[in-house]
PDB file of C-alpha atoms and ligand atoms in Angstrom:
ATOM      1  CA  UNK A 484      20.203   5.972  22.785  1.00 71.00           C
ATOM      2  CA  UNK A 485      17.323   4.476  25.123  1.00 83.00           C
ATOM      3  CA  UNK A 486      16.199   0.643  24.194  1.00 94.00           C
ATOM      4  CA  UNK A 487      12.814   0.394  23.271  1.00 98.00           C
ATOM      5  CA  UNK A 488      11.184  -1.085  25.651  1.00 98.00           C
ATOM      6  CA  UNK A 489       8.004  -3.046  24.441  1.00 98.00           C
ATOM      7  CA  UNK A 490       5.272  -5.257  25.876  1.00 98.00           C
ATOM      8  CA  UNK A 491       3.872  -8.212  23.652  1.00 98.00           C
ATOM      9  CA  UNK A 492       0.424  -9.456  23.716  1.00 98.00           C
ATOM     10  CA  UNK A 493      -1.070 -12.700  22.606  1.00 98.00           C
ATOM     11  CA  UNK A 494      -3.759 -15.160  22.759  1.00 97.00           C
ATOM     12  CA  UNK A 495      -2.700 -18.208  21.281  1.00 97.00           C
ATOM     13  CA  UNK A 496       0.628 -20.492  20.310  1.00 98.00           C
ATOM     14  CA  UNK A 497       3.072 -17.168  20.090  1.00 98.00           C
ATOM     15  CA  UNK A 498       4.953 -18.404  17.444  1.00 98.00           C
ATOM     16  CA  UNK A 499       5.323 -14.965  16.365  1.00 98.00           C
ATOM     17  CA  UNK A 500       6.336 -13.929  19.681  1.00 98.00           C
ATOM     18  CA  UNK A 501       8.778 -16.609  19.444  1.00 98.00           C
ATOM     19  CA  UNK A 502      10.320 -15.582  15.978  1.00 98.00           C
ATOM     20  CA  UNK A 503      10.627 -11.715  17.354  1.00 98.00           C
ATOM     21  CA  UNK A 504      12.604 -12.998  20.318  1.00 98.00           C
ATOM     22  CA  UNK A 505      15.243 -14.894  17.691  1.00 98.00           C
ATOM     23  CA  UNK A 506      15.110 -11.904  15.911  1.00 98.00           C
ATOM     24  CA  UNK A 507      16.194  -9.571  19.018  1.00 98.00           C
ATOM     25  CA  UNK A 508      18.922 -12.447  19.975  1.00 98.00           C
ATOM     26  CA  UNK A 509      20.231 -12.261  16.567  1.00 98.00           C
ATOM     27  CA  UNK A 510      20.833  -8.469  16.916  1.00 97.00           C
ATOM     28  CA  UNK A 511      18.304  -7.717  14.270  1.00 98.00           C
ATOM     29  CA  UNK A 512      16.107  -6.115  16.007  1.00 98.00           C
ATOM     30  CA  UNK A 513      17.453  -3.935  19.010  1.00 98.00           C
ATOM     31  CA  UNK A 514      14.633  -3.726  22.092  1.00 98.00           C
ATOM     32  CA  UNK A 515      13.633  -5.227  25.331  1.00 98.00           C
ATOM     33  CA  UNK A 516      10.693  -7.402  25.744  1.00 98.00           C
ATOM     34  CA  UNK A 517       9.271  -5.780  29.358  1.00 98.00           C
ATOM     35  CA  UNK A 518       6.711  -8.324  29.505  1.00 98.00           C
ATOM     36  CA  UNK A 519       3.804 -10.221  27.505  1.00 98.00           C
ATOM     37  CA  UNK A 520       0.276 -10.035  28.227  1.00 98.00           C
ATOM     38  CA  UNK A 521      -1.810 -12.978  27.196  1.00 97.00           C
ATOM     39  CA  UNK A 522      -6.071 -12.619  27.946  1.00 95.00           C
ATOM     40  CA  UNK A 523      -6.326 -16.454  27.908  1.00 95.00           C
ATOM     41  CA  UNK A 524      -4.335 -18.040  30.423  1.00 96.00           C
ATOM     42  CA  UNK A 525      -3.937 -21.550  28.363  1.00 97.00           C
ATOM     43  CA  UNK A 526      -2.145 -19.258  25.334  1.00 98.00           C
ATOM     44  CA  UNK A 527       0.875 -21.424  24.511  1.00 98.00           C
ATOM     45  CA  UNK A 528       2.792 -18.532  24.037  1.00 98.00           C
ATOM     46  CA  UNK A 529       3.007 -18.001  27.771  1.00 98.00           C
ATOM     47  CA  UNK A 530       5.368 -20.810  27.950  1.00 98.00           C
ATOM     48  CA  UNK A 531       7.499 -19.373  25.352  1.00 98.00           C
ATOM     49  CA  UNK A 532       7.891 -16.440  27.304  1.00 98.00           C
ATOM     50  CA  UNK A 533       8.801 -18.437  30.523  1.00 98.00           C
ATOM     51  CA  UNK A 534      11.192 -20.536  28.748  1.00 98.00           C
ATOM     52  CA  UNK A 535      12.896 -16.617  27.396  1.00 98.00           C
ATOM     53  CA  UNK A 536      12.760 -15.508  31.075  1.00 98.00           C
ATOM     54  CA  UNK A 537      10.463 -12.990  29.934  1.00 98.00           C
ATOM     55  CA  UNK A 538       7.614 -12.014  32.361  1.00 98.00           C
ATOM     56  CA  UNK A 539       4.556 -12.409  31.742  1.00 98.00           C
ATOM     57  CA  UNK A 540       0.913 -11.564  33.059  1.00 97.00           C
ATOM     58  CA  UNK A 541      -2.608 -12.867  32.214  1.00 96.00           C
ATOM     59  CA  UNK A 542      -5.208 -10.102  31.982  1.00 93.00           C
ATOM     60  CA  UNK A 543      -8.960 -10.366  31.832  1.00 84.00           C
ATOM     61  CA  UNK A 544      -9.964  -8.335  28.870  1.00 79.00           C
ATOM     62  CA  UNK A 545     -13.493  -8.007  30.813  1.00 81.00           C
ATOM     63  CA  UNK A 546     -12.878  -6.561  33.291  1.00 78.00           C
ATOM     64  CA  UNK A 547     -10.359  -3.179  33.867  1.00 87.00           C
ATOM     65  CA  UNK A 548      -8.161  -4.158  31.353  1.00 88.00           C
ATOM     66  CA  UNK A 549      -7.738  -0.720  29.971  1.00 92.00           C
ATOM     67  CA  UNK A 550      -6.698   0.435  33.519  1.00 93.00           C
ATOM     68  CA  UNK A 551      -4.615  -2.357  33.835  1.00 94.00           C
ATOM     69  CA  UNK A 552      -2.559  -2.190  30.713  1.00 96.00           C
ATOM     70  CA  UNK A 553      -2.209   1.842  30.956  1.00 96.00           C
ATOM     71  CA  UNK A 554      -0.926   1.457  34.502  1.00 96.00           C
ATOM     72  CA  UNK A 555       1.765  -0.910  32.925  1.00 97.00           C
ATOM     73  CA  UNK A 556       2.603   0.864  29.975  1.00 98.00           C
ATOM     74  CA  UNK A 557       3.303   4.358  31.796  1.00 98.00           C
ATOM     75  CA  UNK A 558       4.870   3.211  35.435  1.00 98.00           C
ATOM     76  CA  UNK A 559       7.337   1.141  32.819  1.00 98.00           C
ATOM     77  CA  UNK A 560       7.493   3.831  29.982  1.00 98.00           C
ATOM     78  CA  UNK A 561       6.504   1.181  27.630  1.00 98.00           C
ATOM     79  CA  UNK A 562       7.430   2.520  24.301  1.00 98.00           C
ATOM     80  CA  UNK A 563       5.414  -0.152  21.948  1.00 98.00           C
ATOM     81  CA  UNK A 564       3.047  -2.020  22.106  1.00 98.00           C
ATOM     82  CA  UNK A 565       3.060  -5.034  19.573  1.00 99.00           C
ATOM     83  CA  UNK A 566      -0.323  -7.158  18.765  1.00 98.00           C
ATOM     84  CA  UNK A 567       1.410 -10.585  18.046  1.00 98.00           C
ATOM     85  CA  UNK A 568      -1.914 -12.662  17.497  1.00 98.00           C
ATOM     86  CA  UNK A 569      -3.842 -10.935  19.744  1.00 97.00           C
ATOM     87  CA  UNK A 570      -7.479 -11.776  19.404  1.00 95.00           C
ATOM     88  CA  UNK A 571      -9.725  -8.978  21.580  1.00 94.00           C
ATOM     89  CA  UNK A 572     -10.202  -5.538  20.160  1.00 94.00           C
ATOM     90  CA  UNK A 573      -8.066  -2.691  22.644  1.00 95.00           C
ATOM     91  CA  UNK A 574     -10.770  -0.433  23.767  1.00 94.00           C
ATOM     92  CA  UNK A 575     -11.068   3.193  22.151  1.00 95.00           C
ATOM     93  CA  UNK A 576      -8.895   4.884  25.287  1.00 95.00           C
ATOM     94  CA  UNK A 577      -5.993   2.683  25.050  1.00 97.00           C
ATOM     95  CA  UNK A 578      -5.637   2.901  21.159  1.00 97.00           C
ATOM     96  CA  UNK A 579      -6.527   7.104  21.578  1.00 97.00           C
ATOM     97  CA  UNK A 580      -4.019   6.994  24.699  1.00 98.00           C
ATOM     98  CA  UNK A 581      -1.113   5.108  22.762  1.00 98.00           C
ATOM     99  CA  UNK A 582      -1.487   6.454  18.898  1.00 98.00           C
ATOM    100  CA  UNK A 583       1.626   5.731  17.271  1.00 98.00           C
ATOM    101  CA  UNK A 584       2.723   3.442  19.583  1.00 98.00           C
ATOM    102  CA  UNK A 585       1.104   0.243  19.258  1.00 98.00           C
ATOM    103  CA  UNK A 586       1.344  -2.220  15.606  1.00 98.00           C
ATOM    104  CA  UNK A 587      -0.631  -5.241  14.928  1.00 98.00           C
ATOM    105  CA  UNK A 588      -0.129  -7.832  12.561  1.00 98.00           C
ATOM    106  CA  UNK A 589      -3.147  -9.442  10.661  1.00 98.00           C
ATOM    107  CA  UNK A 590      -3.439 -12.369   8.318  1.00 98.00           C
ATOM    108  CA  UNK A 591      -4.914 -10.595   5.091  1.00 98.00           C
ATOM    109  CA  UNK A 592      -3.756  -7.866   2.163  1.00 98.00           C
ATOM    110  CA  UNK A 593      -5.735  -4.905   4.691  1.00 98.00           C
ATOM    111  CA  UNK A 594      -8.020  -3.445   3.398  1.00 97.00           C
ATOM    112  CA  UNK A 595      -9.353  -6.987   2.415  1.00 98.00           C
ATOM    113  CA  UNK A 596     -10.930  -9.077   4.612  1.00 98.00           C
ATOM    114  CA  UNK A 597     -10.814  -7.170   8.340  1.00 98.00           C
ATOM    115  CA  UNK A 598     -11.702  -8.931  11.296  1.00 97.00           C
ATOM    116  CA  UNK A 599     -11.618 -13.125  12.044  1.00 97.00           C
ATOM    117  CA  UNK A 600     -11.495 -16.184   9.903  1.00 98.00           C
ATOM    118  CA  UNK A 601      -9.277 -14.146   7.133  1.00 98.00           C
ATOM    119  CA  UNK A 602      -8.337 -17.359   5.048  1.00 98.00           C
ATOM    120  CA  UNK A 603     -11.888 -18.613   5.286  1.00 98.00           C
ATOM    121  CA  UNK A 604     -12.668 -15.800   3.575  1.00 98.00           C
ATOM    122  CA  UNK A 605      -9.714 -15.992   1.013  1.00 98.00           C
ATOM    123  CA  UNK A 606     -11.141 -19.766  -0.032  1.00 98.00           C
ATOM    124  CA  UNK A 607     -14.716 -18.315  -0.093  1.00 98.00           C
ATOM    125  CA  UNK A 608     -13.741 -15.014  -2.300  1.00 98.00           C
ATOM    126  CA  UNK A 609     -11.287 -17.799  -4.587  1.00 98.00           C
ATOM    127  CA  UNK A 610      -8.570 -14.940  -3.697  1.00 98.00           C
ATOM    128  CA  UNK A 611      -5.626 -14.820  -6.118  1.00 98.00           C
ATOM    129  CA  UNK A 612      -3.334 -13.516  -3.717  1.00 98.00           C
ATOM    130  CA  UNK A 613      -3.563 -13.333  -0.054  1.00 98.00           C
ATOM    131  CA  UNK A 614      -0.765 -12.255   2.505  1.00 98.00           C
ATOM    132  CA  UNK A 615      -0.358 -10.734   5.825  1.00 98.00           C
ATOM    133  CA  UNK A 616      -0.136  -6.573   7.092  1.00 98.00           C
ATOM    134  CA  UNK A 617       1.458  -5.171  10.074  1.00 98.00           C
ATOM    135  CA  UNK A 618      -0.647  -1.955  10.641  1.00 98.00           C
ATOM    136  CA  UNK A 619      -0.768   0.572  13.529  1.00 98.00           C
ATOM    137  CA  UNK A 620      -3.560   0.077  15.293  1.00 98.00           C
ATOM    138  CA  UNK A 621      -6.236   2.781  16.024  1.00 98.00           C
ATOM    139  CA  UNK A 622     -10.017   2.624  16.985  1.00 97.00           C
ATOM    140  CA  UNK A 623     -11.288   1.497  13.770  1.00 97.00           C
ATOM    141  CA  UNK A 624     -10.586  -2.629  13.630  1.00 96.00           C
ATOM    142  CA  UNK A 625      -8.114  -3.090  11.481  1.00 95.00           C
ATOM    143  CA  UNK A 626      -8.336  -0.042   9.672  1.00 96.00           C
ATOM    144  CA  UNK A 627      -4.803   2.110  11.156  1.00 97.00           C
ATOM    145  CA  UNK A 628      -2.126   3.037   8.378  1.00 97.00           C
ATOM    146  CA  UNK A 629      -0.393  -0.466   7.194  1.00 98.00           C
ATOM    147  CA  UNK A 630       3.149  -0.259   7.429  1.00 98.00           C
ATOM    148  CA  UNK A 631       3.962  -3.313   5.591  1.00 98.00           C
ATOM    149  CA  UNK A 632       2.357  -6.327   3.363  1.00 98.00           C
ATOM    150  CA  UNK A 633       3.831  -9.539   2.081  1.00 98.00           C
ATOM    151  CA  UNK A 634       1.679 -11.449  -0.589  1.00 97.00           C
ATOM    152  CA  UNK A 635       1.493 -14.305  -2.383  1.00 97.00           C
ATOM    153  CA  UNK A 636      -0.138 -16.191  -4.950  1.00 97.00           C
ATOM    154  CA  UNK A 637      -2.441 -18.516  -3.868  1.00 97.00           C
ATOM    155  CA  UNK A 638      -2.026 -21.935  -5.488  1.00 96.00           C
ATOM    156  CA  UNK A 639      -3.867 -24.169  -3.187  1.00 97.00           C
ATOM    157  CA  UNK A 640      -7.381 -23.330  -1.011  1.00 98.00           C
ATOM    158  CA  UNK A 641      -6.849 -25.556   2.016  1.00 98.00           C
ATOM    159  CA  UNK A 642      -6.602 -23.748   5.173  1.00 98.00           C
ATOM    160  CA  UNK A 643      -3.762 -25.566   6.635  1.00 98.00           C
ATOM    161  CA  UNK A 644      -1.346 -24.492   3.748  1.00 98.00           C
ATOM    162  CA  UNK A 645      -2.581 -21.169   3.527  1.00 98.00           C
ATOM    163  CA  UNK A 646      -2.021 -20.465   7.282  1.00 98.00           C
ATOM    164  CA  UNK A 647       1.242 -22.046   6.872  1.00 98.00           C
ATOM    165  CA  UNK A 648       2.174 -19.458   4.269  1.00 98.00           C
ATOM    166  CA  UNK A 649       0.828 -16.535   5.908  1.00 98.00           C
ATOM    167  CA  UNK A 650       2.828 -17.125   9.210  1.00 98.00           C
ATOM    168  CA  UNK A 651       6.150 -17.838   6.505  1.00 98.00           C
ATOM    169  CA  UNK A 652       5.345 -13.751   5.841  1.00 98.00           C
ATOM    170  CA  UNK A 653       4.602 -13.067   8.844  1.00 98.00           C
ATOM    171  CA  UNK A 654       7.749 -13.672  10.311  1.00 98.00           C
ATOM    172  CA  UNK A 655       9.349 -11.663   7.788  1.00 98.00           C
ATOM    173  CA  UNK A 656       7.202  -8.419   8.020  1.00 98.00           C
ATOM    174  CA  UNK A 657       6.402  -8.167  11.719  1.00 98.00           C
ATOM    175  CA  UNK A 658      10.226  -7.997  12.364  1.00 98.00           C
ATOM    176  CA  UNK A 659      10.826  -5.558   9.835  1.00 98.00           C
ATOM    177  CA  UNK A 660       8.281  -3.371  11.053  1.00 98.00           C
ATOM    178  CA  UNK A 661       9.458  -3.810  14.465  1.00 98.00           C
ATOM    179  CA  UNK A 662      13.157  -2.619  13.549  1.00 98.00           C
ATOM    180  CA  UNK A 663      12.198   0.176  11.698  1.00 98.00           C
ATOM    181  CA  UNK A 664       9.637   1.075  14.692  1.00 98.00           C
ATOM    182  CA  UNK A 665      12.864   0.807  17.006  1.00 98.00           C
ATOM    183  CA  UNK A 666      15.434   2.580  14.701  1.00 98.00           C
ATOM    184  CA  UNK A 667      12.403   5.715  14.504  1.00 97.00           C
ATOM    185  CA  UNK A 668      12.340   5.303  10.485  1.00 98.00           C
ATOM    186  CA  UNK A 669       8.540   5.354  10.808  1.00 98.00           C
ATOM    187  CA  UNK A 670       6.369   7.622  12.741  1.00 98.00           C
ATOM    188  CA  UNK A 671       2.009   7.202  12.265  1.00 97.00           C
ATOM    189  CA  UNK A 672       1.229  11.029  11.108  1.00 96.00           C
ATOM    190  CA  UNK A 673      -2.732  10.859  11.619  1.00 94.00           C
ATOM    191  CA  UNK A 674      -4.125   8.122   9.296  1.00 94.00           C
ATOM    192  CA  UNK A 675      -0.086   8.178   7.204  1.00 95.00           C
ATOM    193  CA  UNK A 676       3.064   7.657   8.495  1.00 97.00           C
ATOM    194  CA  UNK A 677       6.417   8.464   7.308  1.00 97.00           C
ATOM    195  CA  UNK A 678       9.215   6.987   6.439  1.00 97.00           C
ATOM    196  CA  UNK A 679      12.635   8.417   6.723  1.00 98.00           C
ATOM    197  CA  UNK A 680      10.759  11.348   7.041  1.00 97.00           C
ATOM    198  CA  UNK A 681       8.429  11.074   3.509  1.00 97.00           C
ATOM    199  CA  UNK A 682       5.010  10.559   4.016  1.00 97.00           C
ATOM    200  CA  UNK A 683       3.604   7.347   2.381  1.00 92.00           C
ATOM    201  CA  UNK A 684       0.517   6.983   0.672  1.00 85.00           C
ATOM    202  CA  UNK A 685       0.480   3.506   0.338  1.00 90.00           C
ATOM    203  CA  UNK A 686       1.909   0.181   2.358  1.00 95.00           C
ATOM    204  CA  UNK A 687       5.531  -0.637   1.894  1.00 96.00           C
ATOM    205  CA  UNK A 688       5.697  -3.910  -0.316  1.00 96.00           C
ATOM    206  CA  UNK A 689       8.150  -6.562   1.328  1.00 95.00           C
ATOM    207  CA  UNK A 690       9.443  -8.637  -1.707  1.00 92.00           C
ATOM    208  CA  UNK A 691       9.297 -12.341   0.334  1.00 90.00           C
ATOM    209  CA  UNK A 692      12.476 -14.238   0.561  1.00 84.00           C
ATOM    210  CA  UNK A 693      12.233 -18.088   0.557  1.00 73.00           C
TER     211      UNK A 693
HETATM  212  C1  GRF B1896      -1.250 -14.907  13.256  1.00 56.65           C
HETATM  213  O1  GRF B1896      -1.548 -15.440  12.004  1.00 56.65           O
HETATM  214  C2  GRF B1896      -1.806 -13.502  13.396  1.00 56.65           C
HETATM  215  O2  GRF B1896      -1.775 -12.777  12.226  1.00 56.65           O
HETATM  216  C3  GRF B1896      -3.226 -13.800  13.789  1.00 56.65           C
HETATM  217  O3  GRF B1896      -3.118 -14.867  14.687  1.00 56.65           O
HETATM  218  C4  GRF B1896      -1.987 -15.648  14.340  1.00 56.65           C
HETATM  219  C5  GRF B1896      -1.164 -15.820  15.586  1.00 56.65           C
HETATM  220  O4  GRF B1896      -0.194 -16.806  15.432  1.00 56.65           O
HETATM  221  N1  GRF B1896      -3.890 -12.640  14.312  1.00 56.65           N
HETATM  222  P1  GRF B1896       0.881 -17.060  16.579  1.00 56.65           P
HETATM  223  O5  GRF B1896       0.148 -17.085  17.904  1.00 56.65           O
HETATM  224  O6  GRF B1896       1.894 -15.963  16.518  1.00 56.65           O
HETATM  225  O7  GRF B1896       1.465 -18.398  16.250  1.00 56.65           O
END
């Protein structure tokens, strides 16, 4: 069977980037990193990628980035595309080019609280839980099928903590999602996907492990 191959784009430390790679190296999750894209050229996670061997490219989400990222993804036949704290929207013809074929991950219980500043919101709204999604990603921000959630109660509103626990799930559901994105046990049907097959009405619950 072909590896995936998949490109990875950030905008900030990668640490999520950085997980995925131990998670490929540990045999957990079977696929090729072809490269990772970062829009802002001081993104920490650039460095991660060097230190990996991985190549990586800076792209300037102003100008032709959809031409430049579609010219990747097809002279490479990039299979996935993986949103690993990237922070600038994909423009409508590279989310309607790639259906089904790119995932983000996003600090909040989706549908709640789309967009930036998630666990500013969380304190604001006194949340009881709050977790993170991995969701395909379509036109509408935020808004694609979500694959997978991890929640948990929230016992203390300080932002440090709380971002500490969200990235604690995220590196168990991004992973997950990745494998079973790899191992084609989901495919996005329109605004469902299916699993093994079964179409799902709702998000698959991860149960978190310490
Ligand atoms: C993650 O919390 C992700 O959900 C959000 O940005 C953060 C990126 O963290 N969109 P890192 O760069 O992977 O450390």
């Amino acid at each position: 069977m072909k590896k995936t191959k998949a490109i990875i784009l950030i905008s900030g430390n990668g640490t999520n980037l950085s997980n995925i790679i131990e998670n490929i190296k540990s045999g957990f999750i079977k696929m090729d990193i072809f490269m990772v894209i970062s829009n802002n050229s001081k993104a920490k996670g650039l460095n991660i990628a060097e230190n990996h061997n991985i190549a990586s490219m800076i792209i300037d989400t102003n100008e032709s980035f959809d031409y430049v990222l579609s010219d990747i993804v097809d002279k490479n036949n990039i299979d996935l595309l993986i949103l690993a704290g990237f922070m600038k929207i994909l423009p409508k013809i590279i989310t309607d080019k790639y259906d089904g074929k790119i995932i983000n991950i996003h600090p909040s219980l989706l549908p709640k609280h789309k967009g930036l500043d998630t666990h500013k919101k969380v304190i604001k709204a006194k949340d009881k839980f709050h977790g993170a999604s991995v969701h395909y990603v379509t036109s509408e921000l935020d808004g694609g099928p979500i694959i997978i959630q991890g929640k948990y109660k929230v016992d203390q509103y300080d932002e440090e903590i709380i971002k500490k626990n969200i990235h604690m799930i995220e590196y168990q559901i991004l992973p997950i999602a990745i494998k079973w994105f790899v191992e084609n046990n989901i495919v996005k049907l329109g605004n469902k996907f299916s699993f093994n097959g079964e179409i799902l009405e709702c998000p698959i619950e991860h149960i978190l492990k310490n």
